[in-house]
Coordinates of C-alpha atoms in Angstrom, one line a residue:
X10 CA 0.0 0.0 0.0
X11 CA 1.4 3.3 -1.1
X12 CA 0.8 7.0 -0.1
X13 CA 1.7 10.2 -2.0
X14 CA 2.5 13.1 -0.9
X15 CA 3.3 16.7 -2.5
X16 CA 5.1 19.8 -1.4
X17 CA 3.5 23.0 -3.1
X18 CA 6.4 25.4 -3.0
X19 CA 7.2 28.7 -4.4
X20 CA 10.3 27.2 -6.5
X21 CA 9.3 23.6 -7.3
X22 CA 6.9 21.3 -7.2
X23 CA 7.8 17.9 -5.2
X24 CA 6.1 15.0 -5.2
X25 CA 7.2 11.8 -2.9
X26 CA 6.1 8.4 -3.3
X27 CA 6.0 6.3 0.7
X28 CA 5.6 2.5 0.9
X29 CA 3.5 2.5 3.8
X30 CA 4.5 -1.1 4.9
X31 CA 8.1 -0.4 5.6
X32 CA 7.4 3.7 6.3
X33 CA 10.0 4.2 3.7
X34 CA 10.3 6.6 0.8
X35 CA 10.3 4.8 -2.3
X36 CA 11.1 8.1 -4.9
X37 CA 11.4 11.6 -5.1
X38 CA 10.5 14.0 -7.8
X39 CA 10.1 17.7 -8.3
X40 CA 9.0 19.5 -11.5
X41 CA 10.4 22.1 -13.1
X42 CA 13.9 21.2 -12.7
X43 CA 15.2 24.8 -12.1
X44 CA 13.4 27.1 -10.5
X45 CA 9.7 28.4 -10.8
X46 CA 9.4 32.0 -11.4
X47 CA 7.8 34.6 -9.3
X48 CA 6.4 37.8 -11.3
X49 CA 6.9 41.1 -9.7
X50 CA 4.8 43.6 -11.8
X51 CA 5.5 46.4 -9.3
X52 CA 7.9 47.0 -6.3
X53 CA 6.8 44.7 -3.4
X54 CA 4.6 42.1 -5.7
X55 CA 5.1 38.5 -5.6
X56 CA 2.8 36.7 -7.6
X57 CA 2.4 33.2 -9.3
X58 CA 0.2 31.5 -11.8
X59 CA -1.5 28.5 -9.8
X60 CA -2.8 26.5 -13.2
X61 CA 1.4 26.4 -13.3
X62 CA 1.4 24.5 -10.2
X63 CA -1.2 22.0 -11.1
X64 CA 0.8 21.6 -14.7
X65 CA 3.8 20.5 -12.1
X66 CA 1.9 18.2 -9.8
X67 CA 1.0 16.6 -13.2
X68 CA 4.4 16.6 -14.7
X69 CA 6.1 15.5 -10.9
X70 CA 3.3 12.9 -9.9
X71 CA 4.0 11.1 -13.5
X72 CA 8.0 11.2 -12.6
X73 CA 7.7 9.8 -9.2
X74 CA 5.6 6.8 -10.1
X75 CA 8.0 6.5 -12.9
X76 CA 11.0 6.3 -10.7
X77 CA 8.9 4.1 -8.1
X78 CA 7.9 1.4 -11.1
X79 CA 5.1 0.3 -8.8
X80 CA 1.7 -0.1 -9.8
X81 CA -0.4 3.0 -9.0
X82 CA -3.5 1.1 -8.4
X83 CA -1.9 0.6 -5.2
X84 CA -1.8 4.1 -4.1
X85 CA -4.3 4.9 -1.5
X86 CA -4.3 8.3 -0.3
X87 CA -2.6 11.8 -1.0
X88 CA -1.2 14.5 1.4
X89 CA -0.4 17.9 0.2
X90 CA 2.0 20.6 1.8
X91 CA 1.5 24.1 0.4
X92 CA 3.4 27.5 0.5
X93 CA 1.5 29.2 3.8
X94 CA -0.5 32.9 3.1
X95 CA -1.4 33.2 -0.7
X96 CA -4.7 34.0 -2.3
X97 CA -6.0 32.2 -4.9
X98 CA -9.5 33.1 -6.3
X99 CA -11.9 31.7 -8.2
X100 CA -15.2 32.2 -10.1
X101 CA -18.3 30.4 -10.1
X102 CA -17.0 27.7 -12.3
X103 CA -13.7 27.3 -10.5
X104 CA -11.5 29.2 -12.8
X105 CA -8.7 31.2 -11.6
X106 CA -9.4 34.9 -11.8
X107 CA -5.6 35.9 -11.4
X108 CA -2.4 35.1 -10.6
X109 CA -1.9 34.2 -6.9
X110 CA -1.0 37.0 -4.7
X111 CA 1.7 34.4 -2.9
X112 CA 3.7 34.9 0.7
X113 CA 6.4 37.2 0.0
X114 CA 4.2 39.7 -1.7
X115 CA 4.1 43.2 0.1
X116 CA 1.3 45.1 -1.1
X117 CA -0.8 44.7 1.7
X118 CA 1.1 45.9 4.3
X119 CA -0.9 49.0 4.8
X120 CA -4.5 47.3 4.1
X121 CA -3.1 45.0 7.4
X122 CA -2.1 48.2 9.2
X123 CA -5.8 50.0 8.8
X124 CA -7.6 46.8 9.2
X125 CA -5.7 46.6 12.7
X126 CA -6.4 50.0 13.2
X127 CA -10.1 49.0 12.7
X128 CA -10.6 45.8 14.9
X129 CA -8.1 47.0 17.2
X130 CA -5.0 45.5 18.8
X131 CA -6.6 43.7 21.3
X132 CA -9.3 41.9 20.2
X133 CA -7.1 41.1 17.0
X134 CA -4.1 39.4 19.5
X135 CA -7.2 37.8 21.8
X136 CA -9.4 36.4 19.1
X137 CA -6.7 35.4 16.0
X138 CA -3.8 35.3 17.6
X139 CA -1.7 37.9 14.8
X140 CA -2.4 41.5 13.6
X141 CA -4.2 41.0 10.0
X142 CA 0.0 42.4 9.2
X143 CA 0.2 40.9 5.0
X144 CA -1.4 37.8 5.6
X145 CA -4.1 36.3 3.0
X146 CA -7.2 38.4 4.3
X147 CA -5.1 41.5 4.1
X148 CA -4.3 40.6 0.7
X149 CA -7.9 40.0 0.0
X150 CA -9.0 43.1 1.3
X151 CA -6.3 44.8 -1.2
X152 CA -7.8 43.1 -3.8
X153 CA -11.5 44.1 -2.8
X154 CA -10.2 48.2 -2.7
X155 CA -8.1 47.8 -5.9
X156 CA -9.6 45.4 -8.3
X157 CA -13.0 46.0 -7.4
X158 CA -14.8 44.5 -10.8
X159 CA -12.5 41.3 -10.5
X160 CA -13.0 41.4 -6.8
X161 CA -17.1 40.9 -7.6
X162 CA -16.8 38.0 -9.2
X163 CA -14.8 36.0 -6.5
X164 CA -17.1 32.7 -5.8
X165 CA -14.3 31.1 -3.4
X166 CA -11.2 32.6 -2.4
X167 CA -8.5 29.6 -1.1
X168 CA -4.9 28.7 -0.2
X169 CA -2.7 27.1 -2.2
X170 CA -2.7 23.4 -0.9
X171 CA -6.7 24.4 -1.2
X172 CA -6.5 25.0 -4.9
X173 CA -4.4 21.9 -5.6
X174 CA -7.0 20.0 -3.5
X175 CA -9.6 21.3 -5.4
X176 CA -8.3 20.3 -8.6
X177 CA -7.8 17.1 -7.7
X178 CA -11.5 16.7 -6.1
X179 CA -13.6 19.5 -7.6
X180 CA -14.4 20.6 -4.6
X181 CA -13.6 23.7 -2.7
X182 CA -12.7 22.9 0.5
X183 CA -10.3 24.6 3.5
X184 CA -9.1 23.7 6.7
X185 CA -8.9 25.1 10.5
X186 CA -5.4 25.6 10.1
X187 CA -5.3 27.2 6.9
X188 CA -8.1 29.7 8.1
X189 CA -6.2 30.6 11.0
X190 CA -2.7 31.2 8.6
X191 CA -4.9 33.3 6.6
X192 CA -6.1 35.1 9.9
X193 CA -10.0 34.3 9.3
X194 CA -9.8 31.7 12.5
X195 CA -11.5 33.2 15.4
X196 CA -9.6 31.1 18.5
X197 CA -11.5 32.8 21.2
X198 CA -14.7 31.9 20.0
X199 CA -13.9 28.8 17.5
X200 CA -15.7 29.9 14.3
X201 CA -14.6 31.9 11.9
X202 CA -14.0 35.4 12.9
X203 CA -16.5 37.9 12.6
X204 CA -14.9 41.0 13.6
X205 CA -12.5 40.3 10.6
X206 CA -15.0 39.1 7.8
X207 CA -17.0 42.6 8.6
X208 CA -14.1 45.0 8.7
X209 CA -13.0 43.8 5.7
X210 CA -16.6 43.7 4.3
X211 CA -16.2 40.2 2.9
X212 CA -19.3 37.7 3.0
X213 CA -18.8 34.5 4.7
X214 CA -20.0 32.4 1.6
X215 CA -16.1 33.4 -0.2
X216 CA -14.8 31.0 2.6
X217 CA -14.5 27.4 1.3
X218 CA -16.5 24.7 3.3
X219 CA -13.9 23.7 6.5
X220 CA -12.8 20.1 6.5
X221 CA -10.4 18.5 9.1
X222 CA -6.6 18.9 8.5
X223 CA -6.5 14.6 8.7
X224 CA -9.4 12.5 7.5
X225 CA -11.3 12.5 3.9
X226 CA -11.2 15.7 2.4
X227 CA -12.6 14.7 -0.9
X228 CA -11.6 12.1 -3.6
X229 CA -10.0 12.2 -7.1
X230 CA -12.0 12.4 -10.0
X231 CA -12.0 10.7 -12.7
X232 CA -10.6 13.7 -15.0
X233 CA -8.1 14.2 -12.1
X234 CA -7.3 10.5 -11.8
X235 CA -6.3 10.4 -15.8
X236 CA -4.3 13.1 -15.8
X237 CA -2.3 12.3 -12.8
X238 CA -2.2 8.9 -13.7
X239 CA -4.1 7.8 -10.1
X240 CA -6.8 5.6 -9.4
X241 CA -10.0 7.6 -9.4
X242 CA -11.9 7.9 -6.1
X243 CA -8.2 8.0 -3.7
X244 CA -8.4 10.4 -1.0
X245 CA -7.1 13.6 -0.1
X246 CA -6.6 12.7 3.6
X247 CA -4.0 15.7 5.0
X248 CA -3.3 19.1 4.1
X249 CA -1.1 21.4 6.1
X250 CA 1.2 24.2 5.0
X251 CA 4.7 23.8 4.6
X252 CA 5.8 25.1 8.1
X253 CA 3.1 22.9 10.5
X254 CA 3.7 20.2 7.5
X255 CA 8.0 20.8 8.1
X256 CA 7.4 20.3 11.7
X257 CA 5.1 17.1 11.7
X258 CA 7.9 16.1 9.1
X259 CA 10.1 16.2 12.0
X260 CA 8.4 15.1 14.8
X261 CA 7.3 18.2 16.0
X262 CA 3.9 17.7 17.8
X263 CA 4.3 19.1 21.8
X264 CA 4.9 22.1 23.3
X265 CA 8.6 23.0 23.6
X266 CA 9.4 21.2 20.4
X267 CA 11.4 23.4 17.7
X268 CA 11.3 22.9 13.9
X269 CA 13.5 25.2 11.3
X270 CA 13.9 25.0 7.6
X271 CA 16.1 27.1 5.1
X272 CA 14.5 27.5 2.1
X273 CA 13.4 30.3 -0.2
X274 CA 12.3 31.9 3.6
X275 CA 13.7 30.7 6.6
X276 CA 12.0 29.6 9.1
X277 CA 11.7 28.6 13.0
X278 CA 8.9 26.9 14.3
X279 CA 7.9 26.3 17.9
X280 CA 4.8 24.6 19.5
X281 CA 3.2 25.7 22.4
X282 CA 0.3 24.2 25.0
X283 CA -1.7 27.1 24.9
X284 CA -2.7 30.4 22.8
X285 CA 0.4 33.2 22.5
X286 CA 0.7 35.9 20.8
X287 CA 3.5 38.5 19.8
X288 CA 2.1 42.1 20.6
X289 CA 4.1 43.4 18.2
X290 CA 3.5 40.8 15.7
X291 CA 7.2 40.4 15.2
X292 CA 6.4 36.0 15.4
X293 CA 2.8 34.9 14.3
X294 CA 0.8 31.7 16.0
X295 CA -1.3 29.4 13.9
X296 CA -3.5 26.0 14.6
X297 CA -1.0 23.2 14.3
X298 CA -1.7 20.5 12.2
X299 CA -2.7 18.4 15.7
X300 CA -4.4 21.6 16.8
X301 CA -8.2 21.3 19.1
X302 CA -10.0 22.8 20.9
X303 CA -9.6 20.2 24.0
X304 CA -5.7 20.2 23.3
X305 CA -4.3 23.1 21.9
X306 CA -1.3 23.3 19.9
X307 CA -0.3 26.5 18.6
X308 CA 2.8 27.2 16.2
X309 CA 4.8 30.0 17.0
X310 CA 6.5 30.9 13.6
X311 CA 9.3 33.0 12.9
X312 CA 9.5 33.4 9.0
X313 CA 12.2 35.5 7.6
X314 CA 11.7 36.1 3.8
X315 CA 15.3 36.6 2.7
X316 CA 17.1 33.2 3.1
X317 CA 17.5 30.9 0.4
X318 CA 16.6 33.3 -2.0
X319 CA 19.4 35.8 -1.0
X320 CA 22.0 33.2 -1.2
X321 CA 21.1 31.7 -4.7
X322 CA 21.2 36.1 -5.6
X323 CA 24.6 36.0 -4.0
X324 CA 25.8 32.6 -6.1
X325 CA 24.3 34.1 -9.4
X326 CA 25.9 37.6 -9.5
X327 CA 29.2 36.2 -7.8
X328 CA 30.0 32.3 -8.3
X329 CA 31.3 31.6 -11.5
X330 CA 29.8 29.6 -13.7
X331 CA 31.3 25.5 -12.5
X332 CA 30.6 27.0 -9.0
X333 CA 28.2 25.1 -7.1
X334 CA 26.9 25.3 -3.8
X335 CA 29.8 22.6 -2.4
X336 CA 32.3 24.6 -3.8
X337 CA 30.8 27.9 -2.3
X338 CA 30.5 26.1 1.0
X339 CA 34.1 25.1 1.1
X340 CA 35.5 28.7 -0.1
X341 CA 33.4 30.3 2.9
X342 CA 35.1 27.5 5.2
X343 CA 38.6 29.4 4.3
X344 CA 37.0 32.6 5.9
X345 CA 37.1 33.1 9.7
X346 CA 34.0 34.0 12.2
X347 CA 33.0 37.2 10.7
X348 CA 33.9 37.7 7.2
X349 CA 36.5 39.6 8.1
X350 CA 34.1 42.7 8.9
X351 CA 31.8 42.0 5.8
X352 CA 28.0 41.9 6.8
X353 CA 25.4 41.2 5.0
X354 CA 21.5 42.3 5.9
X355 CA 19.3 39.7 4.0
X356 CA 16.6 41.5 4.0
X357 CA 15.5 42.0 -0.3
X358 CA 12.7 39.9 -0.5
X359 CA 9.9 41.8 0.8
X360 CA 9.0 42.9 3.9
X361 CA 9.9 41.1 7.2
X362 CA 7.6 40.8 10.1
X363 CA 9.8 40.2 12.7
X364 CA 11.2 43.8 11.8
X365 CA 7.3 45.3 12.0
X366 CA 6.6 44.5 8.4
X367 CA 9.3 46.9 7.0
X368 CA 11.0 46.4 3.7
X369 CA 14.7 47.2 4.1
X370 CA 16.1 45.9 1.3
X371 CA 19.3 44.0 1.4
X372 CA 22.3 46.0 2.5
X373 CA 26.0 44.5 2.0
X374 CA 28.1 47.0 4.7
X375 CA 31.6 47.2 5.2
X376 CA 32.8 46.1 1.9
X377 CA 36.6 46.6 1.2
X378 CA 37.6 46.6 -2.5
X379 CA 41.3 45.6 -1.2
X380 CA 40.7 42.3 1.0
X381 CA 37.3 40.9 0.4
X382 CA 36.8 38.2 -2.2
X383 CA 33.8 36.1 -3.1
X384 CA 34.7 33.9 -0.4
X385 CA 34.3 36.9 2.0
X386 CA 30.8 37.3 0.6
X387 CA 29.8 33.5 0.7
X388 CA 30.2 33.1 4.3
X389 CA 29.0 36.6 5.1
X390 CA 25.7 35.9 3.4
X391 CA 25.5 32.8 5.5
X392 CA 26.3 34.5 8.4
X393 CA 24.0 37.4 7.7
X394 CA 21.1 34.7 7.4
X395 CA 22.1 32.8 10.6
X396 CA 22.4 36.2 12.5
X397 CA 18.5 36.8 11.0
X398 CA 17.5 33.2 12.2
X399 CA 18.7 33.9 16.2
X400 CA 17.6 37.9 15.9
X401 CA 14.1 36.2 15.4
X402 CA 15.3 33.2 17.7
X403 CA 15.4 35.8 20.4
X404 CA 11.7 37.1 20.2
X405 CA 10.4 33.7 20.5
X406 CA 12.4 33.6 23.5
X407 CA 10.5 36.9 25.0
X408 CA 7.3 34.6 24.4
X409 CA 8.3 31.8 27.0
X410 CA 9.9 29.6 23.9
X411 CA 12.6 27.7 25.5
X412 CA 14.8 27.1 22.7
X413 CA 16.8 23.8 23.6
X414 CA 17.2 21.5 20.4
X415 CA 16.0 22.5 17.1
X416 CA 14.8 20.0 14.4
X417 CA 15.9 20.1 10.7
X418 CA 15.4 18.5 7.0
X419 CA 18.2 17.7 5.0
X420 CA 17.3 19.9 1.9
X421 CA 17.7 23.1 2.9
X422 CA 20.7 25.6 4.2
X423 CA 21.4 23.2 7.4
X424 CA 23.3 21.1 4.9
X425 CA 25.8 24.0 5.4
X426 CA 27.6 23.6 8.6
X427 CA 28.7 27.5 8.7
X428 CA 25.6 28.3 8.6
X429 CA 24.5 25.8 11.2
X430 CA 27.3 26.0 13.0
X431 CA 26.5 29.4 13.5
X432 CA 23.1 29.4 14.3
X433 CA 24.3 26.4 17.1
X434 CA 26.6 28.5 18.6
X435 CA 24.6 31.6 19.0
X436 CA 21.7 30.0 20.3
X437 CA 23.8 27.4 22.7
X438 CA 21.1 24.8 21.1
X439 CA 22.4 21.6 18.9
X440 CA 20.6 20.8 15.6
X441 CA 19.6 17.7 14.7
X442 CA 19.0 17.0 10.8
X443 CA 16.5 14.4 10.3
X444 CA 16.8 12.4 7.1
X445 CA 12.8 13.7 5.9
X446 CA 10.9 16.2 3.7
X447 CA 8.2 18.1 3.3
X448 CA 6.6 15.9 0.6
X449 CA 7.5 12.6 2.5
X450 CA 5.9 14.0 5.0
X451 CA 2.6 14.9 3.3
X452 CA 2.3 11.3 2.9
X453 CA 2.5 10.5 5.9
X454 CA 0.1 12.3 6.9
X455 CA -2.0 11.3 4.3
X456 CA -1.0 7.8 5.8
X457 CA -2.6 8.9 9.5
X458 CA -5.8 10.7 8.3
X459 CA -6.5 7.5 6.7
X460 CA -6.0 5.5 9.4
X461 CA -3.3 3.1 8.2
X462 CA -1.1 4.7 10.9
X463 CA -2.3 5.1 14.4
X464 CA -0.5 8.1 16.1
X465 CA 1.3 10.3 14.2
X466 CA 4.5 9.5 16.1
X467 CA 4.1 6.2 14.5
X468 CA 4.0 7.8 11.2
X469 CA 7.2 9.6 11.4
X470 CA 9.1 6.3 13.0
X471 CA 10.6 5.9 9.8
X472 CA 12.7 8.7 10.1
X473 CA 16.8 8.6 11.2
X474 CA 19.4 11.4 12.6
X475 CA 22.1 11.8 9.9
X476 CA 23.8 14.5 11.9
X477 CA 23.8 16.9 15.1
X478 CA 25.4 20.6 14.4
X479 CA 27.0 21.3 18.2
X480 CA 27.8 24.8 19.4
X481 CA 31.4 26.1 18.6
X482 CA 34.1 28.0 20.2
X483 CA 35.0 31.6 18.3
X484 CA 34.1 34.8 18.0
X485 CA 30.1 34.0 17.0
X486 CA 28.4 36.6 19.1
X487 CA 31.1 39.1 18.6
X488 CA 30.5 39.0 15.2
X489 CA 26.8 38.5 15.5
X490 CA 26.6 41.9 18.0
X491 CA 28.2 44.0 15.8
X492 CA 25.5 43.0 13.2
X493 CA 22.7 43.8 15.1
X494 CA 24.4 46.9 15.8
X495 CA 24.4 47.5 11.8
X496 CA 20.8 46.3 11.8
X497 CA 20.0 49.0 14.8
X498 CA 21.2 52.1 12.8
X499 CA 18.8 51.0 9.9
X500 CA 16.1 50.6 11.5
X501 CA 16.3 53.7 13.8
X502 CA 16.7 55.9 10.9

């Protein structure tokens, strides 16, 4: 008996293929095999064409059971992970009415600020948990004031993994989690949040009917089943986004657990026992993907935008062209703690909440003409990123986080030990990278909401430790001081 899961990013489109027998991975795949683009009509935008990620699903779902060679009669159920905050919309006959406004997008900054303005701070922080701040009602709202015609004939609005889902069933459906990502869940009061839905002036019937995060969430069509190559009538049985998804990946289920990733964003993810929230909206809390009302578990998220995406800037406008990501690793190696004074701000891919939502840009300071080479700039970038990750690190501490051991994949930035090493040191925490992904663990949760799995720490036994980053001796939080104190003058500017 097989499971499949996918992984909905904003660069690719993975699809993983689990034998559910021996909890195993069988094959991997992800579609396109660069990158996907992200438009950016105007300063700030960030937006993507979802038909493009159902043509991937397509193209990644026919690789992987390629790879696999089993026979896909066998496959019982599918799991999707999705890229958290974006708006999709659709019309009364499920077509997409524009590109998706996706995660990094800043246009809505302002809408968030006046819808705050408008419920006010506190009921916002008691009721959802997060300031509207650029999240997918914020960007919903933007679209209601600026694309008014379009904005009329919106039937559903959705999430990614909700679009994907939909195309696979026909059927528009959400989730508690994905509300509360969005900022439509009411916590307080368990329903969708009034105060919200009637400062933005939305009607309630745009929201797509809830189903729960594990179970039956609809099954495959038989248009659906062709093109994917599936049996028709499978489940969807899990859907998560990528950062409660990343942590179930990893184990992450109880309060004090930590997860982190280091992909296009970075990421820290922490799980608490009860409702928390950041007054200044620096970290956000969602519904984890084990989330009730009887047993809360909240996700404290730390998301910085500029990660993976500001080093593969920094390897295509300074590694040459045989230069891979090894090789850039092992010239940053040669460089001490530091940079040797070169600092780097990662901050050029939109704005950052946990520096209230401003757009700094990225800022490379200290640069001399005479001393620094691109090795300089390798390890600074990492270290600029790293020095991000514990910045953030410390405002989850503010919240009662106690950050002892964090929890990592093995396809992100934690394959590079500076960077790891650097994040370990600062934060006195070790990191353990778990040999797991986000699409793997789709189907595993696919897996549970089926049933075939009893606990979802039984789902995830099939995971190993294929390292543990320790803290270092050197000049870390030297280095990482007089960064902040870079960061400090631009902010108080």
């Amino acid at each position: 008996m097989y499971f499949i899961g996918y992984d909905i990013g904003s660069s690719s489109i993975k699809a993983a293929l689990l034998d559910g027998e021996t909890n195993r991975q069988l094959a991997v795949a992800h579609f396109p095999e660069t990158e996907l683009d992200i438009s950016s009509p105007q300063p700030g935008f960030a937006e993507q064409n979802p038909e493009l990620w159902w043509e991937c699903v397509l193209q990644s779902t026919r690789a992987v059971l390629a790879r696999a060679n089993v026979d896909a009669s066998q496959v019982k159920g599918i799991g999707i992970s999705y890229q958290m905050h974006g708006l999709v919309m659709v019309d009364k006959d499920l077509k997409v009415l524009r590109p998706s406004i996706i995660w990094c997008d800043s246009r809505a900054v302002t809408t968030g600020d006046e819808l705050l303005a408008q419920i006010g701070e506190v009921k916002s922080n008691e009721h959802m948990l997060n300031a509207p701040g650029n999240f997918t009602a914020s960007k919903l709202k933007w679209v209601k004031d600026n694309e008014p015609e379009l904005f009329e004939k919106v039937y559903k609005i959705m999430l990614p993994g909700d679009y994907v889902a939909m195309r696979m069933t026909g059927l528009p459906t959400t989730t508690v989690s994905g509300l509360s990502e969005g900022i439509f869940w009411d916590f307080k009061n368990e329903e969708l949040s009034k105060p919200l839905m009637e400062a933005c002036g939305f009607d309630e019937s745009v929201i797509s009917q809830i189903v729960p995060t594990f179970g039956e969430q609809g099954a495959l069509t038989a248009q659906a089943a062709e093109a994917l190559g599936l049996p028709e009538g499978i489940q969807v049985a899990y859907r998560a986004g990528d950062q409660p998804n990343n942590a179930l990946s990893l184990g992450v289920f109880n309060p004090g657990e930590i997860a982190a990733t280091g992909g296009t964003s970075g990421v820290v993810y922490g799980v608490k026992g009860t409702p928390v929230f950041d007054p200044k909206s620096r970290v956000n809390s969602f519904a984890h993907v084990n989330h009730t009302s009887e047993d809360p578990r909240i996700g404290v998220l730390l998301c910085i935008n500029g990660s993976g995406i500001q080093y593969r800037y920094i390897r295509q406008m300074l590694a040459k062209d045989n230069v891979n990501y090894d090789d850039m690793e092992a010239m940053a190696n040669k460089v001490a703690v530091g940079s040797d004074g070169l600092k780097v701000l990662p901050f050029g891919n939109g704005a950052e909440r946990m520096l209230s939502n401003k757009d700094l840009g990225a800022s490379m300071l200290g640069v001399q003409f005479n001393r620094h080479k691109p090795e300089h700039f390798f390890r600074a970038s990492l270290e600029g990123i790293a020095f991000s990750f514990m910045y953030g690190m410390e405002v989850m501490q503010e919240l009662d986080m106690d950050i002892n051991k964090l929890r990592v994949g093995n396809d992100n930035l934690f394959q590079s030990q500076v960077f790891s090493n650097t994040i370990a040191s600062l934060s006195g925490a070790p990191i353990e990278m778990v040999q797991t992904t986000g699409a793997i663990g789709a189907a595993r949760g696919a897996a549970y909401g089926l049933g075939y799995y009893k606990t979802l720490s039984e789902a995830v036994a099939g995971d190993t430790i294929l390292r543990v980053y320790e803290p270092q001796q050197g000049n870390y939080q030297q280095a990482y001081q007089s960064w902040k104190n870079e960061l400090a003058k631009i902010l108080n500017k």
